[in-house]
Short mmCIF file of C-alpha atoms in Angstrom, two decimals:
data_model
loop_
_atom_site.label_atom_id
_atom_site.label_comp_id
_atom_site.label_asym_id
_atom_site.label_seq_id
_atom_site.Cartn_x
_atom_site.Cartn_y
_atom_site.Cartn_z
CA UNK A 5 0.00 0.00 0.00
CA UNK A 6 0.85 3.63 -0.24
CA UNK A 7 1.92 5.24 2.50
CA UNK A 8 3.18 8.64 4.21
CA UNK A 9 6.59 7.36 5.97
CA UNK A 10 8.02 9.42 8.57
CA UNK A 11 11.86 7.99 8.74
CA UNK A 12 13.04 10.97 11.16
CA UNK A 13 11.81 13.47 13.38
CA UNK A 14 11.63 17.20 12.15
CA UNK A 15 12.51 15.85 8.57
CA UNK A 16 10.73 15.61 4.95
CA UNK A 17 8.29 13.19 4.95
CA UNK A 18 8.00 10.78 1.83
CA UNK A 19 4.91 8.60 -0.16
CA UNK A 20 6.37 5.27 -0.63
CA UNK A 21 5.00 1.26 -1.03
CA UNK A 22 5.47 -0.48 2.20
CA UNK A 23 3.68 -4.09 3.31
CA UNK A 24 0.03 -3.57 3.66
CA UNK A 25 -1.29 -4.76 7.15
CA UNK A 26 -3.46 -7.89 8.53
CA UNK A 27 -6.19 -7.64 10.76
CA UNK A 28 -5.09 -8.56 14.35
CA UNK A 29 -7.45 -10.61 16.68
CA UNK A 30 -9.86 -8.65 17.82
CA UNK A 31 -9.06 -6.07 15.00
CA UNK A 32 -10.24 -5.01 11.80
CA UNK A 33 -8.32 -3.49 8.39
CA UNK A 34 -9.71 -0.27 6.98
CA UNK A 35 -9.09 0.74 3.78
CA UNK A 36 -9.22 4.60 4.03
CA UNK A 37 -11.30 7.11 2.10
CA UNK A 38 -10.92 10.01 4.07
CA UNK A 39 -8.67 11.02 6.64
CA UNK A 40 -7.91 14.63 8.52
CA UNK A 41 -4.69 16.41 8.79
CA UNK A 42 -4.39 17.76 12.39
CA UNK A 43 -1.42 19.99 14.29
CA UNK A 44 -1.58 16.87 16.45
CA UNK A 45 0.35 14.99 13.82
CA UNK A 46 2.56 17.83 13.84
CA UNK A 47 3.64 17.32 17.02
CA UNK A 48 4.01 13.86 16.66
CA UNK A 49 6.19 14.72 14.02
CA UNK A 50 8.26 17.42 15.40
CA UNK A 51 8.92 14.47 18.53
CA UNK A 52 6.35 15.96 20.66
CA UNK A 53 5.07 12.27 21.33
CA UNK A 54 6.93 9.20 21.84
CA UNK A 55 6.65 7.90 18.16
CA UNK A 56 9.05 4.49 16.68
CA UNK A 57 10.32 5.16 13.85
CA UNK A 58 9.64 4.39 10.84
CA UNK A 59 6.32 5.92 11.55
CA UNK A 60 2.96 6.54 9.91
CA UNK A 61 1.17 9.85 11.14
CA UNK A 62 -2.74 10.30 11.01
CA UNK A 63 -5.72 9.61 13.61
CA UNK A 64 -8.78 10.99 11.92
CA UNK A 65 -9.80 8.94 9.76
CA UNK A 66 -13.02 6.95 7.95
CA UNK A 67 -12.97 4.26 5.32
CA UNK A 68 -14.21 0.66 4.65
CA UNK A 69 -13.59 -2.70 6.45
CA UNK A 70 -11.91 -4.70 4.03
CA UNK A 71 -10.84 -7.49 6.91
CA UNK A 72 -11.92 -8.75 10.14
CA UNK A 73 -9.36 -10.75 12.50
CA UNK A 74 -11.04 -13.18 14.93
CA UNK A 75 -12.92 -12.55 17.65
CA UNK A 76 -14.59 -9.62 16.11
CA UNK A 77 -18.27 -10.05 16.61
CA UNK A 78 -19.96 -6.77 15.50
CA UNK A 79 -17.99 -5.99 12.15
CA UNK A 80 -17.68 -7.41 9.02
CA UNK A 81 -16.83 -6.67 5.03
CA UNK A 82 -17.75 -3.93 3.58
CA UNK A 83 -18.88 -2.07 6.52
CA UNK A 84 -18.55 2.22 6.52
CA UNK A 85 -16.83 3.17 9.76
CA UNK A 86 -15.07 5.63 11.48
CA UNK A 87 -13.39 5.63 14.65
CA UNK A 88 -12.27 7.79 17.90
CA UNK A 89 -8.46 8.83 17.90
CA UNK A 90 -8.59 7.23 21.30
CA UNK A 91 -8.83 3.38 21.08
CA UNK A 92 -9.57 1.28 24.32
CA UNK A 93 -8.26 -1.78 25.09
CA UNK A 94 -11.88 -2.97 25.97
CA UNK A 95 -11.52 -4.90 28.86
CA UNK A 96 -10.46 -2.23 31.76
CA UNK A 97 -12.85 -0.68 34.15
CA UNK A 98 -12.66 3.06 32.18
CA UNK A 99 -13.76 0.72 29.20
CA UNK A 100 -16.36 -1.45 30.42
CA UNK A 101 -17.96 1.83 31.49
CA UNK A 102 -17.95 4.02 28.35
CA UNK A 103 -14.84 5.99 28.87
CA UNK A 104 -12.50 4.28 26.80
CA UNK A 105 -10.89 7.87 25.92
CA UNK A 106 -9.25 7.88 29.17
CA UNK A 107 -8.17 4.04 29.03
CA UNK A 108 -4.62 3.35 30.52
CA UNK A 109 -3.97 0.93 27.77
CA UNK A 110 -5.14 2.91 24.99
CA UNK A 111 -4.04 2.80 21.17
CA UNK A 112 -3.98 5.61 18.97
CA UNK A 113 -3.56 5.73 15.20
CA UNK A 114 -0.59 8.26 14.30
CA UNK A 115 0.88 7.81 17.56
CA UNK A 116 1.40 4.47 19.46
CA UNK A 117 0.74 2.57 15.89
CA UNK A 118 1.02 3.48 12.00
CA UNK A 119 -2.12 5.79 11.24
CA UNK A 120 -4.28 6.57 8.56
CA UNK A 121 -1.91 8.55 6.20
CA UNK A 122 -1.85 5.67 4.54
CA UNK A 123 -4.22 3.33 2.16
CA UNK A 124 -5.08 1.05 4.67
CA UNK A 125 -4.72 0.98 8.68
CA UNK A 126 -5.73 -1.07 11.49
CA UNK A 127 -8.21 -0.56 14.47
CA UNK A 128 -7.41 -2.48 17.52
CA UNK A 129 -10.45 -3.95 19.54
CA UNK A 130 -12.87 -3.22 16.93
CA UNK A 131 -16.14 -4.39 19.27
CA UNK A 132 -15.30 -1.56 21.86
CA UNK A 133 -14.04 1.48 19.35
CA UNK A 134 -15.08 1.14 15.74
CA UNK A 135 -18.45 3.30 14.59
CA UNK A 136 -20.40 2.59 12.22
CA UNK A 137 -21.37 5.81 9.64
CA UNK A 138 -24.85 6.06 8.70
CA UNK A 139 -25.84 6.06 4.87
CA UNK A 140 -26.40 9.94 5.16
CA UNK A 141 -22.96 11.03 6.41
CA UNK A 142 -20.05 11.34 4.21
CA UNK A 143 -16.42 9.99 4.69
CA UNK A 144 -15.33 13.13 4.70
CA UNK A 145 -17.82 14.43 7.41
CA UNK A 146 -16.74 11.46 9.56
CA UNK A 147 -13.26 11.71 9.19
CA UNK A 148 -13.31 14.91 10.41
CA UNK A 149 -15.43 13.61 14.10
CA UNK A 150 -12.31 11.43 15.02
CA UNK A 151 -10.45 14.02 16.85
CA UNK A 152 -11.30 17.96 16.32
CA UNK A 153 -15.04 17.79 16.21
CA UNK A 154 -15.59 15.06 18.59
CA UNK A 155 -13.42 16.83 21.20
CA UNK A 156 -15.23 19.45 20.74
CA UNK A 157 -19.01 18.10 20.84
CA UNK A 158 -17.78 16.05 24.17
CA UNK A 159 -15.74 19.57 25.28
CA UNK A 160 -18.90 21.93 25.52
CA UNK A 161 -21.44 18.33 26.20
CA UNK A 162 -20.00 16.19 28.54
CA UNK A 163 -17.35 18.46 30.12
CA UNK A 164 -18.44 21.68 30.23
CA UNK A 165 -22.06 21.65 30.16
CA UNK A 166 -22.90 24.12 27.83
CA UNK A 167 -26.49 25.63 28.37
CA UNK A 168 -28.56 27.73 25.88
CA UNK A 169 -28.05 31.53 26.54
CA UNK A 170 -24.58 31.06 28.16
CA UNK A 171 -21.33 32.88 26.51
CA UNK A 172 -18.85 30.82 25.16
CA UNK A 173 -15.16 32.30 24.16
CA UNK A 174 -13.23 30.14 22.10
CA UNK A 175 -9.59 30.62 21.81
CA UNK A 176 -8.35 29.55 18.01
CA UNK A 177 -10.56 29.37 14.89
CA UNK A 178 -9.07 26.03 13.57
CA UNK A 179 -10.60 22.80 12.65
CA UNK A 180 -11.26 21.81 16.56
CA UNK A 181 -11.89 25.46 17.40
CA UNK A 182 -14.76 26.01 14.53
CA UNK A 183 -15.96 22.83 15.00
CA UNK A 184 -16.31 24.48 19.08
CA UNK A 185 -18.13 27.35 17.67
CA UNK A 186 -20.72 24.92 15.41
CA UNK A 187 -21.55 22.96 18.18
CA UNK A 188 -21.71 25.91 20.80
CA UNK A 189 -24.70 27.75 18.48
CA UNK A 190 -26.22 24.59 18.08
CA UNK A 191 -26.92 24.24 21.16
CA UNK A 192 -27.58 27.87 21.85
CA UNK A 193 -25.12 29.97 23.30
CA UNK A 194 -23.51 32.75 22.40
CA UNK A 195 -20.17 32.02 20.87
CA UNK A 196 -17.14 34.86 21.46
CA UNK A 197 -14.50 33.36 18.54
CA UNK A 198 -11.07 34.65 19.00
CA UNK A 199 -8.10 34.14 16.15
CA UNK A 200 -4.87 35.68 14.56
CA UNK A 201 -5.98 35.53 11.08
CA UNK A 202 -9.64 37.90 9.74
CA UNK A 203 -9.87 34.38 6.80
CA UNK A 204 -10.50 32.07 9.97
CA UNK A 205 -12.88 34.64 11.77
CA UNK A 206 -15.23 35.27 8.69
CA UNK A 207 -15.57 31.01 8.84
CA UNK A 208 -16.24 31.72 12.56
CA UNK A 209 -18.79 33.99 11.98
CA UNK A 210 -20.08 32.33 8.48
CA UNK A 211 -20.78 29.14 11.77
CA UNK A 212 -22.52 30.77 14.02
CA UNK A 213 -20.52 33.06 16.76
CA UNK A 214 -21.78 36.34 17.68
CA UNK A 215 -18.71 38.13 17.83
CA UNK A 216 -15.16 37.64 17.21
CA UNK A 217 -11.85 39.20 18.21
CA UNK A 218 -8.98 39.20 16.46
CA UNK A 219 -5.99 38.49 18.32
CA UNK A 220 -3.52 41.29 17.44
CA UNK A 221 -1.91 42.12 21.22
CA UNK A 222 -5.00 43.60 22.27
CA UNK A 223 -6.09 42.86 25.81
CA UNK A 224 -8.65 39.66 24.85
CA UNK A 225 -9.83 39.31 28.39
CA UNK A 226 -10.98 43.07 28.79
CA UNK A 227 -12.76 42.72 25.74
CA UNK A 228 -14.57 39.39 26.52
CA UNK A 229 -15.35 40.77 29.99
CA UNK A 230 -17.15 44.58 28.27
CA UNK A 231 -19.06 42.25 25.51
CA UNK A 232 -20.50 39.94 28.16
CA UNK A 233 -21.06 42.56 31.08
CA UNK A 234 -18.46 40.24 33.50
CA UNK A 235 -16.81 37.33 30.89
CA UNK A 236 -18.20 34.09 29.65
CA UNK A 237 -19.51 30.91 31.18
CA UNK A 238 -16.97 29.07 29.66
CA UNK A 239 -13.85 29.20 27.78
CA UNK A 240 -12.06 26.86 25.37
CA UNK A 241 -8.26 26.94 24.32
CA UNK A 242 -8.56 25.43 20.91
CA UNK A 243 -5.15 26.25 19.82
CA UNK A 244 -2.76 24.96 22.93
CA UNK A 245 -0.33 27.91 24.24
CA UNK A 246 0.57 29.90 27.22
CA UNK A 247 -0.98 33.29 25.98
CA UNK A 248 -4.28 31.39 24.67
CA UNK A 249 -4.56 29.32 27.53
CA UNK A 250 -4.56 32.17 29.72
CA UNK A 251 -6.65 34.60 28.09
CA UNK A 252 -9.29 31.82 27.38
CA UNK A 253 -8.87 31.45 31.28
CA UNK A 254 -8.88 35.61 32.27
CA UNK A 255 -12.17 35.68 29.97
CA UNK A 256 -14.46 33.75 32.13
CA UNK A 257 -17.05 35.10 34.99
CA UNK A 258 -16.73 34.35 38.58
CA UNK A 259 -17.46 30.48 38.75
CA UNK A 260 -16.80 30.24 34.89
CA UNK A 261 -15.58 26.57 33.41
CA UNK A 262 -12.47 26.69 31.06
CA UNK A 263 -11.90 23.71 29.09
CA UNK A 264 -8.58 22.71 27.76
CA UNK A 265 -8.00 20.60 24.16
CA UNK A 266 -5.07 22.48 22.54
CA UNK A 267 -2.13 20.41 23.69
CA UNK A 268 0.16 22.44 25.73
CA UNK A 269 3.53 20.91 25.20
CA UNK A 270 6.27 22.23 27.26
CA UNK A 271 10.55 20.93 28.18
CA UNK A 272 9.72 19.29 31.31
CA UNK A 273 5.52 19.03 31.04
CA UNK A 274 4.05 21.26 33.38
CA UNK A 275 1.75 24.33 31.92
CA UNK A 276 1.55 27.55 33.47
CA UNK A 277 -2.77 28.54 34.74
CA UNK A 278 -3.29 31.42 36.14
CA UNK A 279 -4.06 29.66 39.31
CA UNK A 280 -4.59 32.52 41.92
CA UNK A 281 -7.80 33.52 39.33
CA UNK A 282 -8.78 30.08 39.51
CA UNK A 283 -9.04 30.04 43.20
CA UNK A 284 -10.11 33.53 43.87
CA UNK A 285 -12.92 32.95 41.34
CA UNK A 286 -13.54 29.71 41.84
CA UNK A 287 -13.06 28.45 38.31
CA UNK A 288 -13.68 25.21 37.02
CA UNK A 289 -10.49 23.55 34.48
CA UNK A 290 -11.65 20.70 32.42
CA UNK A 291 -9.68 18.43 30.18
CA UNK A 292 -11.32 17.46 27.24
CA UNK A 293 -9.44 14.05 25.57
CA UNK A 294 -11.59 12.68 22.49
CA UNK A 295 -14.81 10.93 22.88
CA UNK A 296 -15.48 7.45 23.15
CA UNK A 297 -17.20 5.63 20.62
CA UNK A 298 -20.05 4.94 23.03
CA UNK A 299 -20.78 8.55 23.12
CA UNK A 300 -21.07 8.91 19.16
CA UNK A 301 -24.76 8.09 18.47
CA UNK A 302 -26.12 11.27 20.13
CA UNK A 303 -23.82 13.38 18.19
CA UNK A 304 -23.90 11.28 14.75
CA UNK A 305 -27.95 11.51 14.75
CA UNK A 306 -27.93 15.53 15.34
CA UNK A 307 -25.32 15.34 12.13
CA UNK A 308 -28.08 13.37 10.41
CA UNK A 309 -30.34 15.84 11.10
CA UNK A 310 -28.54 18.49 9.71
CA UNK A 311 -28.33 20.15 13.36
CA UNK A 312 -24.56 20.01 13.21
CA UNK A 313 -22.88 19.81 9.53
CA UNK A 314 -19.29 18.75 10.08
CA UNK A 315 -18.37 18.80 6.57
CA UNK A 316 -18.84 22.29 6.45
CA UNK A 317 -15.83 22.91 8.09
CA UNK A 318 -13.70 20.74 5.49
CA UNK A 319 -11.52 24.01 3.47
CA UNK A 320 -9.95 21.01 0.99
CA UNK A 321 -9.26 17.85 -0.24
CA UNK A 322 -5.72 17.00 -0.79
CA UNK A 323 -3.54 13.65 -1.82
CA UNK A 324 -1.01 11.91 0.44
CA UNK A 325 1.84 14.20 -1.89
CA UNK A 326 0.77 17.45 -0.84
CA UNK A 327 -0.21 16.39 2.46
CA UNK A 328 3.35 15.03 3.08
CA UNK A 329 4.63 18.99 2.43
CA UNK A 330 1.75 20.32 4.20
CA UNK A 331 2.12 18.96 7.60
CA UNK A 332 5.34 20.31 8.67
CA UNK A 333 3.93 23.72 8.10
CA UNK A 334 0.72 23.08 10.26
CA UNK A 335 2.64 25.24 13.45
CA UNK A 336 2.29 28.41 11.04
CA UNK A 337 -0.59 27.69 8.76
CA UNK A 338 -3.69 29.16 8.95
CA UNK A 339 -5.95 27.38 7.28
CA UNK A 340 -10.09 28.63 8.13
CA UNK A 341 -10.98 24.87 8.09
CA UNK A 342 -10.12 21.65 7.82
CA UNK A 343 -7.42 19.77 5.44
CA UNK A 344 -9.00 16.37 4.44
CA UNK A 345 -6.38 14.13 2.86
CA UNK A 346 -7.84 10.98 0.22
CA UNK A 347 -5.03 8.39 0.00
CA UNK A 348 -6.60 7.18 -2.89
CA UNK A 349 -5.52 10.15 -5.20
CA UNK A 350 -2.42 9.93 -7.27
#
């Protein structure tokens, strides 16, 4: 199969033939139609994550089950399926209960294994993590749940709590950050959309937030805190950096909730809060990692509806070429959407 091979860290990436794989017990081979190209493979790339080299990058993806290993009871042939970026191991306590995002013995595509930048790729305990895609929802629309919009829906759903009328300021207008603002006027609030670039704002606004700031050295707080009369309900860093972090944070209202998806890599893995806010103010900070596929039916049925459209936020449609120069660049880029890569194209 064709591939995206990562031979080195923080080097070019190339499109080669390497051995296609076999479906593990338990496990199932995919043969990939669509798959999303995330700054989380950039920092598996730049050595952010513990990767073995040679390595495959990607984690969003959706495709076709084109082999089942044994033991797999609810999968077979032919079947249209996506999956979470988090895989359980499907037999642990976090598991067994429906939070397999948080499993200690978790897989993930692009990361701990070869991913999706690639033809074909496998999904590990298939019965606990794969999801099946209804007739009415594209590949491309359910590539693009596996990470960015499914951290999102379960960011402002199951973390935060989002209620209808409440302000929302969202820190980053990226793929997971207008996928944030989608599902935060869906369900009623009143979205605040913050972002270094106007191109990504207009997409913002084109989604549904009611204001947005653009992020030029201005004081961000102050501003959330004179649109809202006293700062929003809740806050979400979308991009993953000191300065968003903490305005995201400095924008809430006494006994706000600020949830956390932008990875905030630092040298020896600690992250700086403004912590004497927190306690004065008695903030809430959330982690939001993934969603697990038992939480998917909720949100897949409100994307059959039409109540959420994930692929609106797809900008384009690339091969694994360009996508091999494109993701060392995704620390500067910025695109106003999502890059959705088809391995299938020359």
């Amino acid at each position: 199969m064709r591939a995206m091979i990562m031979d080195a860290l923080a080097e070019p990436l190339e499109v080669r033939d390497v051995a296609a794989p076999s479906a593990p017990a338990g496990g199932v081979v995919v043969e990939v139609f669509a798959t999303g190209l995330c700054k989380s493979d950039w920092h598996a790339w730049v050595g952010h994550d513990d990767v073995a080299l040679p390595h495959v990058p990607g984690h969003e993806l959706a495709g076709v089950i084109v082999e089942v290993g044994a033991g797999v009871r609810r999968w077979q042939v032919g079947d249209r399926v996506t999956v979470p970026f988090v895989m359980g191991c499907g037999a642990c306590e976090w598991c067994l209960s429906g939070d397999a995002q948080v499993c200690p013995d978790q897989q993930q595509p692009g990361f701990t294994q070869w991913g999706s930048f690639a033809e074909r790729v496998v999904l590990r305990a298939a019965d606990t993590n794969v999801v099946r895609i209804p007739d009415g929802v594209s590949f491309e629309a359910a590539a693009a749940l596996g990470c960015r919009f499914a951290t999102a829906y379960r960011a402002l759903t199951g973390r935060a709590h989002v209620q209808a009328g409440e302000w929302i300021t969202v820190a980053g207008a990226g793929g997971v950050g207008l996928s944030a603002v989608m599902i935060g006027a869906a369900l009623g609030a009143r979205v605040i959309a913050v972002d270094r670039t106007p191109a990504a704002l207009e997409a913002a606004r084109r989604l549904g937030a009611e204001h947005t700031l653009i992020a030029d050295g201005a004081d961000i707080p102050a501003a959330v805190h004179e649109i809202t009369g006293g700062g929003s309900h809740v806050s979400v860093d979308a991009v993953g950096s000191a300065q968003t972090a903490r305005d995201a944070v400095l924008s809430l209202r006494r006994r706000g909730r600020h949830v956390q998806i932008g990875l905030l890599p630092t040298a020896d893995g600690m992250s700086a809060m403004p912590m004497a806010r927190v306690i004065a103010w008695e903030l809430d900070l959330l982690g939001s990692h993934g969603m697990a596929a038992a939480d998917y039916p909720e949100m897949l049925s409100l994307i059959e509806s039409g109540a959420l459209r994930p692929q609106e936020l797809i900008e384009r449609v690339v091969g694994l070429g360009e996508a091999a120069h494109l993701l060392p660049t995704m620390d500067t880029a910025s695109p106003a959407g999502m890059t959705m890569i088809d391995p299938r194209r020359a």
